[in-house]
Short mmCIF file of C-alpha atoms and ligand atoms in Angstrom, two decimals:
data_model
loop_
_atom_site.label_atom_id
_atom_site.label_comp_id
_atom_site.label_asym_id
_atom_site.label_seq_id
_atom_site.Cartn_x
_atom_site.Cartn_y
_atom_site.Cartn_z
CA MET A 1036 111.16 119.09 110.80
CA ALA A 1037 114.92 119.28 109.72
CA GLY A 1038 117.13 119.81 112.89
CA ARG A 1039 119.26 118.12 115.57
CA TYR A 1040 118.63 114.92 116.98
CA ASP A 1041 120.82 112.05 118.97
CA VAL A 1042 120.00 109.80 115.55
CA ILE A 1043 119.65 109.88 112.25
CA VAL A 1044 118.53 106.37 110.73
CA LEU A 1045 118.78 106.30 106.71
CA GLY A 1046 115.41 103.75 105.93
CA ALA A 1047 112.42 103.20 106.69
CA GLY A 1048 113.04 99.35 106.63
CA ALA A 1049 112.59 96.40 108.99
CA ALA A 1050 116.52 97.06 110.39
CA GLY A 1051 116.22 100.89 110.50
CA MET A 1052 113.03 100.66 112.11
CA MET A 1053 114.11 98.30 114.51
CA CYS A 1054 116.73 100.28 115.57
CA ALA A 1055 115.05 103.19 116.30
CA ILE A 1056 112.89 101.86 118.41
CA ARG A 1057 115.25 100.50 120.62
CA ALA A 1058 116.86 103.61 120.31
CA GLY A 1059 114.17 105.47 120.92
CA GLN A 1060 113.19 103.38 124.08
CA ARG A 1061 117.04 104.35 125.71
CA GLY A 1062 115.84 107.67 125.79
CA ARG A 1063 117.26 108.67 122.73
CA SER A 1064 115.99 111.25 120.00
CA VAL A 1065 115.38 109.70 116.80
CA VAL A 1066 114.56 110.55 113.42
CA VAL A 1067 113.98 108.26 110.36
CA LEU A 1068 114.46 109.03 106.58
CA ASP A 1069 113.08 107.38 104.07
CA HIS A 1070 112.72 108.15 100.34
CA ALA A 1071 109.21 106.10 99.84
CA GLY A 1072 106.28 106.85 100.61
CA ALA A 1073 104.93 103.90 102.99
CA PRO A 1074 107.82 102.69 105.75
CA GLY A 1075 108.39 98.86 105.36
CA GLU A 1076 107.54 98.44 101.51
CA LYS A 1077 109.50 95.14 101.48
CA ILE A 1078 107.74 93.68 105.01
CA ARG A 1079 104.66 94.68 103.30
CA ILE A 1080 105.73 92.16 100.46
CA SER A 1081 107.50 89.28 101.85
CA GLY A 1082 106.02 85.74 102.40
CA GLY A 1083 103.51 86.17 99.64
CA GLY A 1084 101.99 88.69 102.08
CA ARG A 1085 102.24 87.49 104.94
CA CYS A 1086 106.01 88.05 105.93
CA ASN A 1087 107.74 85.19 106.85
CA PHE A 1088 109.26 86.85 110.02
CA THR A 1089 111.65 85.16 111.40
CA ASN A 1090 113.14 81.43 111.62
CA ILE A 1091 113.29 79.74 114.80
CA HIS A 1092 115.96 77.76 113.96
CA ALA A 1093 117.92 80.74 113.14
CA GLY A 1094 121.86 80.75 114.24
CA PRO A 1095 124.97 82.12 112.38
CA LYS A 1096 125.34 78.48 110.25
CA ASN A 1097 122.68 80.17 108.39
CA PHE A 1098 124.22 83.03 107.07
CA LEU A 1099 126.77 83.83 104.17
CA SER A 1100 129.62 86.47 105.04
CA ALA A 1101 132.26 86.77 103.94
CA ASN A 1102 133.42 86.19 108.37
CA PRO A 1103 130.97 83.46 109.16
CA HIS A 1104 131.38 84.16 112.50
CA PHE A 1105 130.25 88.11 112.65
CA ALA A 1106 127.25 87.86 113.01
CA LYS A 1107 127.55 85.35 115.67
CA SER A 1108 126.71 88.49 119.10
CA ALA A 1109 124.23 90.24 117.42
CA LEU A 1110 121.68 86.89 116.85
CA ALA A 1111 122.62 86.26 119.71
CA ARG A 1112 121.83 89.43 121.79
CA PHE A 1113 118.68 89.35 119.92
CA THR A 1114 117.05 86.14 119.65
CA PRO A 1115 113.59 84.60 117.50
CA GLN A 1116 111.76 84.25 120.51
CA ASP A 1117 112.54 87.89 121.19
CA PHE A 1118 110.88 88.60 118.34
CA ILE A 1119 108.21 86.59 118.82
CA ALA A 1120 107.33 87.96 122.27
CA LEU A 1121 106.99 91.28 120.93
CA VAL A 1122 104.51 89.87 118.53
CA ALA A 1123 103.04 87.72 120.91
CA ARG A 1124 102.86 91.05 122.87
CA HIS A 1125 100.84 93.01 120.17
CA GLY A 1126 98.04 90.15 119.84
CA ILE A 1127 99.78 89.13 115.95
CA ALA A 1128 98.77 85.50 115.46
CA TRP A 1129 101.26 83.69 113.72
CA HIS A 1130 101.87 79.52 112.24
CA GLU A 1131 104.74 77.71 111.34
CA LYS A 1132 104.53 76.75 108.11
CA THR A 1133 107.87 74.40 107.64
CA LEU A 1134 111.02 74.07 108.66
CA GLY A 1135 110.95 76.62 111.30
CA GLN A 1136 109.55 79.69 109.21
CA LEU A 1137 107.45 81.77 111.03
CA PHE A 1138 104.13 84.07 109.17
CA CYS A 1139 101.62 85.85 110.14
CA ASP A 1140 98.29 84.35 109.85
CA ASN A 1141 96.51 87.48 108.67
CA SER A 1142 98.52 89.79 106.76
CA ALA A 1143 102.28 91.64 106.66
CA LYS A 1144 100.82 94.96 107.50
CA ASP A 1145 100.25 93.41 110.88
CA ILE A 1146 104.28 93.35 111.38
CA ILE A 1147 104.34 97.34 109.89
CA ARG A 1148 101.51 98.36 112.10
CA MET A 1149 103.55 96.72 115.24
CA LEU A 1150 107.11 98.23 114.15
CA THR A 1151 105.48 101.79 113.88
CA ASP A 1152 103.33 101.48 116.75
CA GLU A 1153 106.59 100.70 118.60
CA MET A 1154 108.44 103.72 116.68
CA ARG A 1155 105.41 106.07 118.07
CA ALA A 1156 105.73 104.74 121.69
CA ALA A 1157 109.48 105.35 122.33
CA GLY A 1158 108.86 109.43 120.43
CA VAL A 1159 110.39 108.53 116.96
CA GLN A 1160 109.75 110.49 114.34
CA LEU A 1161 109.06 108.93 110.59
CA ARG A 1162 109.85 111.42 107.87
CA LEU A 1163 108.82 110.28 104.69
CA ARG A 1164 108.88 110.53 101.15
CA THR A 1165 112.65 112.51 101.68
CA GLU A 1166 115.03 112.02 99.53
CA VAL A 1167 118.64 112.16 100.53
CA GLY A 1168 121.68 113.88 99.00
CA ASP A 1169 124.59 115.05 100.88
CA ILE A 1170 125.92 113.43 104.34
CA GLU A 1171 128.98 115.21 105.93
CA GLN A 1172 130.84 114.52 108.82
CA SER A 1173 131.02 118.31 111.56
CA ALA A 1174 131.63 119.02 114.76
CA ALA A 1175 128.59 117.74 116.06
CA GLY A 1176 128.60 114.52 114.23
CA TYR A 1177 126.67 113.92 110.78
CA ARG A 1178 125.00 116.59 108.34
CA VAL A 1179 122.29 114.88 106.49
CA SER A 1180 121.45 117.39 103.94
CA THR A 1181 117.72 116.32 102.23
CA SER A 1182 114.84 117.55 100.00
CA GLU A 1183 113.25 118.43 103.57
CA GLY A 1184 116.05 120.33 105.00
CA VAL A 1185 119.50 119.92 107.03
CA PHE A 1186 119.22 116.82 109.25
CA GLU A 1187 121.95 116.87 111.53
CA ALA A 1188 122.77 114.16 114.45
CA THR A 1189 125.58 112.70 117.01
CA SER A 1190 125.29 109.19 115.34
CA LEU A 1191 123.84 108.44 111.68
CA VAL A 1192 122.75 104.69 110.78
CA ILE A 1193 122.42 103.29 107.17
CA ALA A 1194 119.64 100.98 106.91
CA THR A 1195 119.39 102.00 104.02
CA GLY A 1196 119.07 97.78 102.40
CA GLY A 1197 120.79 96.60 99.31
CA LYS A 1198 120.18 96.06 95.42
CA SER A 1199 116.89 93.74 95.29
CA ILE A 1200 113.93 95.20 93.39
CA PRO A 1201 115.11 98.49 92.45
CA LYS A 1202 111.70 98.89 90.92
CA MET A 1203 110.78 99.26 94.89
CA GLY A 1204 113.25 102.25 95.93
CA ALA A 1205 116.02 99.91 95.76
CA THR A 1206 119.15 101.43 95.22
CA GLY A 1207 122.69 100.63 96.54
CA PHE A 1208 123.42 103.58 98.74
CA ALA A 1209 124.79 102.12 101.19
CA TYR A 1210 127.43 101.42 99.40
CA ARG A 1211 128.07 104.99 98.28
CA ILE A 1212 127.76 105.89 101.66
CA ALA A 1213 130.48 103.21 103.13
CA GLU A 1214 133.14 104.12 100.28
CA GLN A 1215 132.49 107.63 100.89
CA PHE A 1216 133.62 106.91 104.54
CA GLY A 1217 136.58 104.47 103.11
CA LEU A 1218 134.48 101.49 104.70
CA PRO A 1219 135.77 98.06 101.62
CA VAL A 1220 132.72 96.59 100.28
CA VAL A 1221 132.32 93.02 99.27
CA GLU A 1222 131.52 92.55 96.18
CA THR A 1223 127.77 92.70 95.62
CA ARG A 1224 125.49 90.09 93.45
CA PRO A 1225 121.77 89.27 93.94
CA GLY A 1226 120.93 86.10 96.12
CA LEU A 1227 118.66 84.16 96.45
CA VAL A 1228 117.43 84.15 92.96
CA PRO A 1229 115.94 82.18 89.72
CA LEU A 1230 118.01 80.88 87.54
CA THR A 1231 117.90 81.09 84.17
CA LEU A 1232 119.00 78.21 81.18
CA ASP A 1233 120.56 78.97 77.97
CA PRO A 1234 117.73 79.32 74.77
CA GLN A 1235 118.99 75.62 73.88
CA LEU A 1236 118.02 74.32 77.16
CA LEU A 1237 115.25 76.16 77.43
CA GLN A 1238 113.97 74.81 74.41
CA LEU A 1239 113.94 71.45 75.87
CA MET A 1240 112.61 72.07 78.97
CA SER A 1241 109.94 74.18 77.88
CA PRO A 1242 106.97 71.80 78.42
CA LEU A 1243 107.59 71.50 81.95
CA SER A 1244 107.26 75.17 82.46
CA GLY A 1245 104.72 75.63 85.98
CA ILE A 1246 105.74 71.69 87.37
CA ALA A 1247 106.77 71.67 90.60
CA ALA A 1248 108.88 68.40 92.26
CA PRO A 1249 110.93 67.37 95.15
CA ALA A 1250 114.19 68.19 94.94
CA GLU A 1251 117.61 68.10 96.62
CA LEU A 1252 119.80 70.80 94.77
CA ARG A 1253 123.33 70.10 95.67
CA HIS A 1254 126.32 73.08 95.11
CA GLY A 1255 129.97 71.75 96.19
CA LYS A 1256 129.40 70.68 100.03
CA THR A 1257 126.16 72.71 100.37
CA ALA A 1258 122.64 71.01 99.43
CA PHE A 1259 118.82 71.87 100.09
CA ARG A 1260 116.30 69.75 99.77
CA GLU A 1261 112.94 72.22 98.82
CA ALA A 1262 110.25 72.27 96.02
CA LEU A 1263 112.17 72.59 92.75
CA LEU A 1264 109.81 75.08 90.26
CA PHE A 1265 110.36 74.90 86.06
CA THR A 1266 109.49 78.15 84.10
CA HIS A 1267 109.30 79.49 81.53
CA ARG A 1268 112.87 81.37 81.56
CA GLY A 1269 114.50 78.50 83.85
CA LEU A 1270 114.50 77.04 86.92
CA SER A 1271 112.48 78.51 90.65
CA GLY A 1272 111.08 77.51 93.66
CA PRO A 1273 112.75 77.54 97.28
CA ALA A 1274 115.29 75.07 97.00
CA ILE A 1275 117.04 77.23 93.39
CA LEU A 1276 116.40 80.00 95.59
CA GLN A 1277 118.61 79.10 98.27
CA ILE A 1278 121.34 77.21 96.36
CA SER A 1279 121.54 80.46 93.93
CA SER A 1280 123.59 81.98 96.87
CA TYR A 1281 126.51 79.86 96.47
CA TRP A 1282 125.81 79.03 92.66
CA ARG A 1283 128.73 81.55 90.59
CA GLU A 1284 128.03 82.54 86.91
CA GLY A 1285 129.69 78.97 85.02
CA GLU A 1286 129.05 76.56 87.90
CA ASP A 1287 127.67 73.47 87.70
CA ILE A 1288 124.24 72.26 89.96
CA THR A 1289 123.41 69.28 90.69
CA VAL A 1290 119.87 68.38 90.74
CA VAL A 1291 118.55 64.89 92.48
CA ILE A 1292 114.12 64.95 91.82
CA GLU A 1293 112.58 63.01 94.50
CA PRO A 1294 115.26 62.85 96.44
CA ASP A 1295 114.01 60.37 99.42
CA ILE A 1296 113.17 57.86 96.90
CA ASP A 1297 115.03 55.48 95.18
CA VAL A 1298 114.07 55.79 91.49
CA PHE A 1299 115.98 53.07 89.64
CA GLY A 1300 115.32 50.54 92.22
CA LEU A 1301 111.72 51.52 91.91
CA LEU A 1302 111.89 50.93 88.03
CA LYS A 1303 113.06 47.68 88.83
CA ARG A 1304 109.85 46.65 90.77
CA ALA A 1305 108.14 47.84 88.10
CA LYS A 1306 109.63 45.85 85.05
CA GLN A 1307 109.78 42.91 87.32
CA ALA A 1308 105.66 43.62 88.10
CA ASN A 1309 104.55 44.35 84.90
CA GLY A 1310 107.15 44.14 81.76
CA ARG A 1311 104.32 45.52 79.86
CA GLN A 1312 103.89 49.02 81.01
CA SER A 1313 106.01 52.10 79.38
CA ALA A 1314 108.74 54.11 81.39
CA GLN A 1315 106.73 56.73 81.50
CA THR A 1316 104.17 55.03 83.21
CA ALA A 1317 106.07 53.33 85.58
CA LEU A 1318 107.96 56.55 86.18
CA ALA A 1319 103.73 58.83 86.74
CA GLU A 1320 104.00 57.04 89.68
CA ILE A 1321 105.97 59.59 91.63
CA LEU A 1322 106.42 62.12 88.59
CA PRO A 1323 103.75 64.83 87.25
CA LYS A 1324 103.40 63.23 83.80
CA ARG A 1325 105.25 66.16 81.64
CA LEU A 1326 108.13 64.99 83.77
CA ALA A 1327 108.31 61.48 83.47
CA GLN A 1328 107.28 62.06 79.25
CA HIS A 1329 110.56 64.75 79.30
CA PHE A 1330 113.15 62.36 81.00
CA VAL A 1331 111.69 58.93 79.29
CA GLU A 1332 112.05 61.38 75.88
CA SER A 1333 115.46 63.03 76.72
CA GLU A 1334 117.34 59.81 77.25
CA GLY A 1335 115.65 58.03 74.31
CA VAL A 1336 114.02 55.55 75.97
CA ALA A 1337 111.54 53.57 73.76
CA GLY A 1338 109.61 50.81 74.13
CA ASN A 1339 107.96 49.06 77.20
CA MET A 1340 109.34 48.48 80.75
CA ALA A 1341 110.75 44.37 79.54
CA ASP A 1342 112.46 45.57 76.51
CA GLN A 1343 115.07 48.03 79.10
CA SER A 1344 118.03 46.25 80.57
CA ASP A 1345 119.70 47.87 84.03
CA LYS A 1346 121.91 49.89 82.53
CA ARG A 1347 119.39 51.70 81.02
CA LEU A 1348 117.29 52.19 83.99
CA GLN A 1349 119.95 53.29 85.89
CA GLN A 1350 120.80 55.61 83.07
CA LEU A 1351 116.99 56.87 83.76
CA ALA A 1352 117.84 57.10 87.17
CA SER A 1353 120.57 59.36 87.25
CA ALA A 1354 119.31 61.74 84.54
CA ILE A 1355 116.52 62.24 87.14
CA GLN A 1356 118.26 62.32 90.56
CA SER A 1357 121.65 62.80 89.72
CA TRP A 1358 121.41 65.81 86.59
CA SER A 1359 123.93 68.18 86.20
CA VAL A 1360 123.03 71.59 85.07
CA LYS A 1361 125.39 74.58 84.06
CA PRO A 1362 122.38 77.70 84.86
CA SER A 1363 123.53 80.55 82.45
CA GLY A 1364 122.62 82.93 84.78
CA SER A 1365 120.38 84.71 87.13
CA GLU A 1366 117.04 86.67 86.94
CA GLY A 1367 119.29 89.04 88.42
CA TYR A 1368 118.30 91.95 91.37
CA ARG A 1369 114.79 92.38 89.44
CA THR A 1370 113.78 89.46 91.32
CA ALA A 1371 116.04 88.91 93.31
CA GLU A 1372 115.07 89.00 97.27
CA VAL A 1373 118.34 89.96 98.90
CA THR A 1374 121.77 91.20 97.69
CA LEU A 1375 124.73 89.21 98.94
CA GLY A 1376 128.00 90.85 99.74
CA GLY A 1377 128.29 94.07 101.17
CA ILE A 1378 129.46 96.34 103.82
CA ASP A 1379 132.68 94.38 104.96
CA THR A 1380 132.29 93.21 107.98
CA ALA A 1381 136.09 93.59 109.28
CA SER A 1382 134.95 97.05 109.10
CA LEU A 1383 132.80 96.72 111.61
CA ASP A 1384 132.28 96.59 115.02
CA SER A 1385 130.53 92.72 115.79
CA ARG A 1386 128.72 93.84 119.06
CA THR A 1387 127.28 97.75 117.57
CA MET A 1388 127.43 97.33 113.49
CA GLN A 1389 129.55 100.66 114.63
CA ALA A 1390 132.25 101.49 111.67
CA LYS A 1391 135.69 101.24 113.80
CA THR A 1392 137.22 104.01 111.42
CA VAL A 1393 134.24 106.25 111.87
CA PRO A 1394 133.12 106.77 114.80
CA GLY A 1395 129.00 107.29 115.42
CA LEU A 1396 128.89 106.06 111.82
CA PHE A 1397 126.37 102.34 112.00
CA PHE A 1398 125.52 100.22 109.25
CA ILE A 1399 122.55 97.64 109.19
CA GLY A 1400 120.29 94.86 107.42
CA GLU A 1401 120.82 93.45 104.54
CA CYS A 1402 123.52 96.40 102.92
CA VAL A 1403 126.20 94.26 105.48
CA ASP A 1404 128.03 91.42 104.35
CA VAL A 1405 125.43 89.33 105.64
CA THR A 1406 122.80 87.56 104.13
CA GLY A 1407 120.42 84.72 105.36
CA TRP A 1408 119.28 81.32 103.79
CA LEU A 1409 115.09 81.60 102.22
CA GLY A 1410 112.83 81.32 104.95
CA GLY A 1411 113.00 84.12 107.68
CA TYR A 1412 116.07 84.41 108.39
CA ASN A 1413 117.41 87.51 106.84
CA PHE A 1414 114.60 89.54 108.63
CA GLN A 1415 116.25 87.52 111.83
CA TRP A 1416 119.28 89.46 110.82
CA ALA A 1417 117.33 93.17 110.30
CA TRP A 1418 116.15 92.76 113.90
CA ALA A 1419 119.34 91.61 115.64
CA SER A 1420 121.38 94.39 113.99
CA GLY A 1421 118.78 96.79 113.75
CA HIS A 1422 118.65 96.10 117.87
CA VAL A 1423 121.87 96.52 118.53
CA ALA A 1424 123.32 99.07 116.80
CA GLY A 1425 119.85 100.61 118.77
CA GLU A 1426 121.29 99.81 122.52
CA ALA A 1427 124.57 101.33 121.31
CA VAL A 1428 123.53 105.11 119.04
P1 FDA B 1317 115.00 97.32 103.55
O1 FDA B 1317 115.29 97.25 101.85
O2 FDA B 1317 113.95 96.56 104.00
O3 FDA B 1317 114.44 98.84 103.30
C1 FDA B 1317 115.58 99.54 103.42
C2 FDA B 1317 114.89 101.03 103.31
O4 FDA B 1317 115.76 102.31 102.80
C3 FDA B 1317 112.97 101.24 102.38
O5 FDA B 1317 112.67 101.60 103.37
C4 FDA B 1317 113.93 101.73 101.56
O6 FDA B 1317 112.31 102.97 100.89
C5 FDA B 1317 115.04 103.00 101.89
N1 FDA B 1317 116.15 103.50 101.05
C6 FDA B 1317 116.88 102.73 100.39
N2 FDA B 1317 117.58 104.01 99.77
C7 FDA B 1317 117.13 104.88 99.68
C8 FDA B 1317 117.63 106.10 99.80
N3 FDA B 1317 119.19 106.65 98.78
N4 FDA B 1317 117.34 107.36 101.23
C9 FDA B 1317 116.28 107.05 101.74
N5 FDA B 1317 115.59 105.60 101.98
C10 FDA B 1317 116.55 105.09 101.08
N6 FDA B 1317 113.33 88.14 104.33
C11 FDA B 1317 112.76 87.10 105.08
O7 FDA B 1317 113.34 86.95 106.11
N7 FDA B 1317 111.41 86.50 104.83
C12 FDA B 1317 110.38 86.93 104.07
O8 FDA B 1317 109.56 86.21 103.93
C13 FDA B 1317 111.12 87.68 102.53
N8 FDA B 1317 110.13 88.27 101.59
C14 FDA B 1317 110.97 88.55 100.85
C15 FDA B 1317 110.05 88.66 99.75
C16 FDA B 1317 110.66 89.58 98.57
C17 FDA B 1317 109.65 90.27 97.19
C18 FDA B 1317 111.95 90.15 98.76
C19 FDA B 1317 112.27 91.19 97.67
C20 FDA B 1317 112.77 89.57 99.74
C21 FDA B 1317 112.32 89.23 100.94
N9 FDA B 1317 113.15 89.36 102.15
C22 FDA B 1317 112.38 88.28 103.03
C23 FDA B 1317 113.98 89.47 102.52
C24 FDA B 1317 114.00 90.70 103.23
O9 FDA B 1317 112.72 91.41 102.97
C25 FDA B 1317 115.05 91.70 103.02
O10 FDA B 1317 116.74 91.09 104.25
C26 FDA B 1317 115.12 93.10 104.40
O11 FDA B 1317 113.94 93.85 103.87
C27 FDA B 1317 116.25 93.30 104.56
O12 FDA B 1317 116.07 94.49 105.43
P2 FDA B 1317 116.79 96.42 105.08
O13 FDA B 1317 116.14 96.85 106.68
O14 FDA B 1317 117.85 95.84 105.42
O15 FDA B 1317 116.48 96.97 103.82
#
C-alpha cells in the first residue's frame, strides 16, 4: 500500500534488507520497494548458489575506494562475527571454504529466508514488482512516485546496487538519484570481471581453454594468489577477477604460474636427472599437459633436455613465471560481479551513510564507492553499511 512511513528503502538486496531490519527493530515504520519479483536475487545466485556471505578476515584493507578510510567505521560497527551470530540464530549451517570465505552448507536461499523472516519480525513491509519513478523532496521528507502509488517518508535509503549483471535488473538508478541531489559520483567501471585478450593472442591461447592452474597475478604493488583459468574469451578464475579491479585498459599484468615452485630449478634438476626427456615431459610434472606444451612451443624449445642451455631453460621458466600480458579489455558489466566507483564517499557521513548536504537521504551497499575483493567482502560491506544506516534513519 502506498502511504506514509518513517523510512523508504529502495532495493530489496543485501544492503536494503539489512537496513530495513535494523530500522524496523528500532521501531521505525519501514517499507522496502523493489522492481524485481523476488528479494535478494543476487544473494540467490552468489557463491555458486551457496552465498559466500562474509569473510572472517574482512577489514578496510580488502576494499577499493577513493577514500580507503571511509569503510572503517561501518565495518567496525557491524563485523563478520555479528553476521555469523545472526546466521547461527537462524540455525543456518555454514563452512569456511578457503581464505576465510564462509559459505552456506545448503543454499543461498537460507540467507534470503533469514533476511525476509527478520524483516517480517521487525514489521517491515516489502513491496515487490514496484517500478520507481520520480523522487521529490517534500515538507515531510521524500515523496517517491511508483507504479503502486506515492510513498512518503522522512528518510529515504538508496540501496539499488550497481550496474553489474543488467540481465538481473541492475540499473545504475542510484547514480541518477545522486546526480539529482547534486552528489558527486566516482566514475564507475566493472570489477571482479574476466579479462579478454586480443584476437591474435586469443587464437594462440585457444587450445588452453578450460585449463586452471595456481597462479600469482601482479599489478603494480598488488598481488593475488589464487586459481587462474583460461577461457574461450580470455582469462578468468579468482586470481583474474581479483586483479581486474585494479587493472585499467592499456596496462599489463604479470602472471606467475605455480608461484610456489621454482620452475627454473625444477628444469635444471630434470636436465641432470634425465637428459633424454623432452622439456614438455619435464614441465608436465607440474603443469597440465596442454599448458606445458603451449609454453614449450611458444618459446620454441626443441629437442631433449640435454640440448637446452641453462639460459634457454631460464627463458622457458620466465615465460611461465614472469608472463607479462596486456588484456584487451574486460567482459564488462554483463559478467562483472561488482561495480567499482559509485557515490563519492566524500559526500556521505561514514558513520551513518547519510548524504552530508541532503538530510534524510542515505546511500548503502554496492552503489557507494566502496568495493570489496572477491571472497565475501562485498556482502560484508552490504551488511555493515545497511546496518549503520538502519541505526540512523
Ligand atoms: P543488490 O544488487 O544486491 O540489490 C539491489 C536491489 O535493488 C535489487 O533487488 C534490485 O532489483 C533493486 N533495484 C535496482 N534498481 C532498481 C530500481 N530502479 N527500482 C527498484 N529497485 C531496484 N559478493 C559476496 O560477498 N559474496 C559472493 O559470494 C558474491 N557472489 C556474487 C556472484 C555474482 C554472480 C554476482 C553478480 C555478485 C556476487 N557478489 C558476491 C557481489 C554481491 O552480490 C553484491 O556486492 C551485493 O549483492 C550488493 O548488495 P546491494 O544490496 O548493494 O545490491
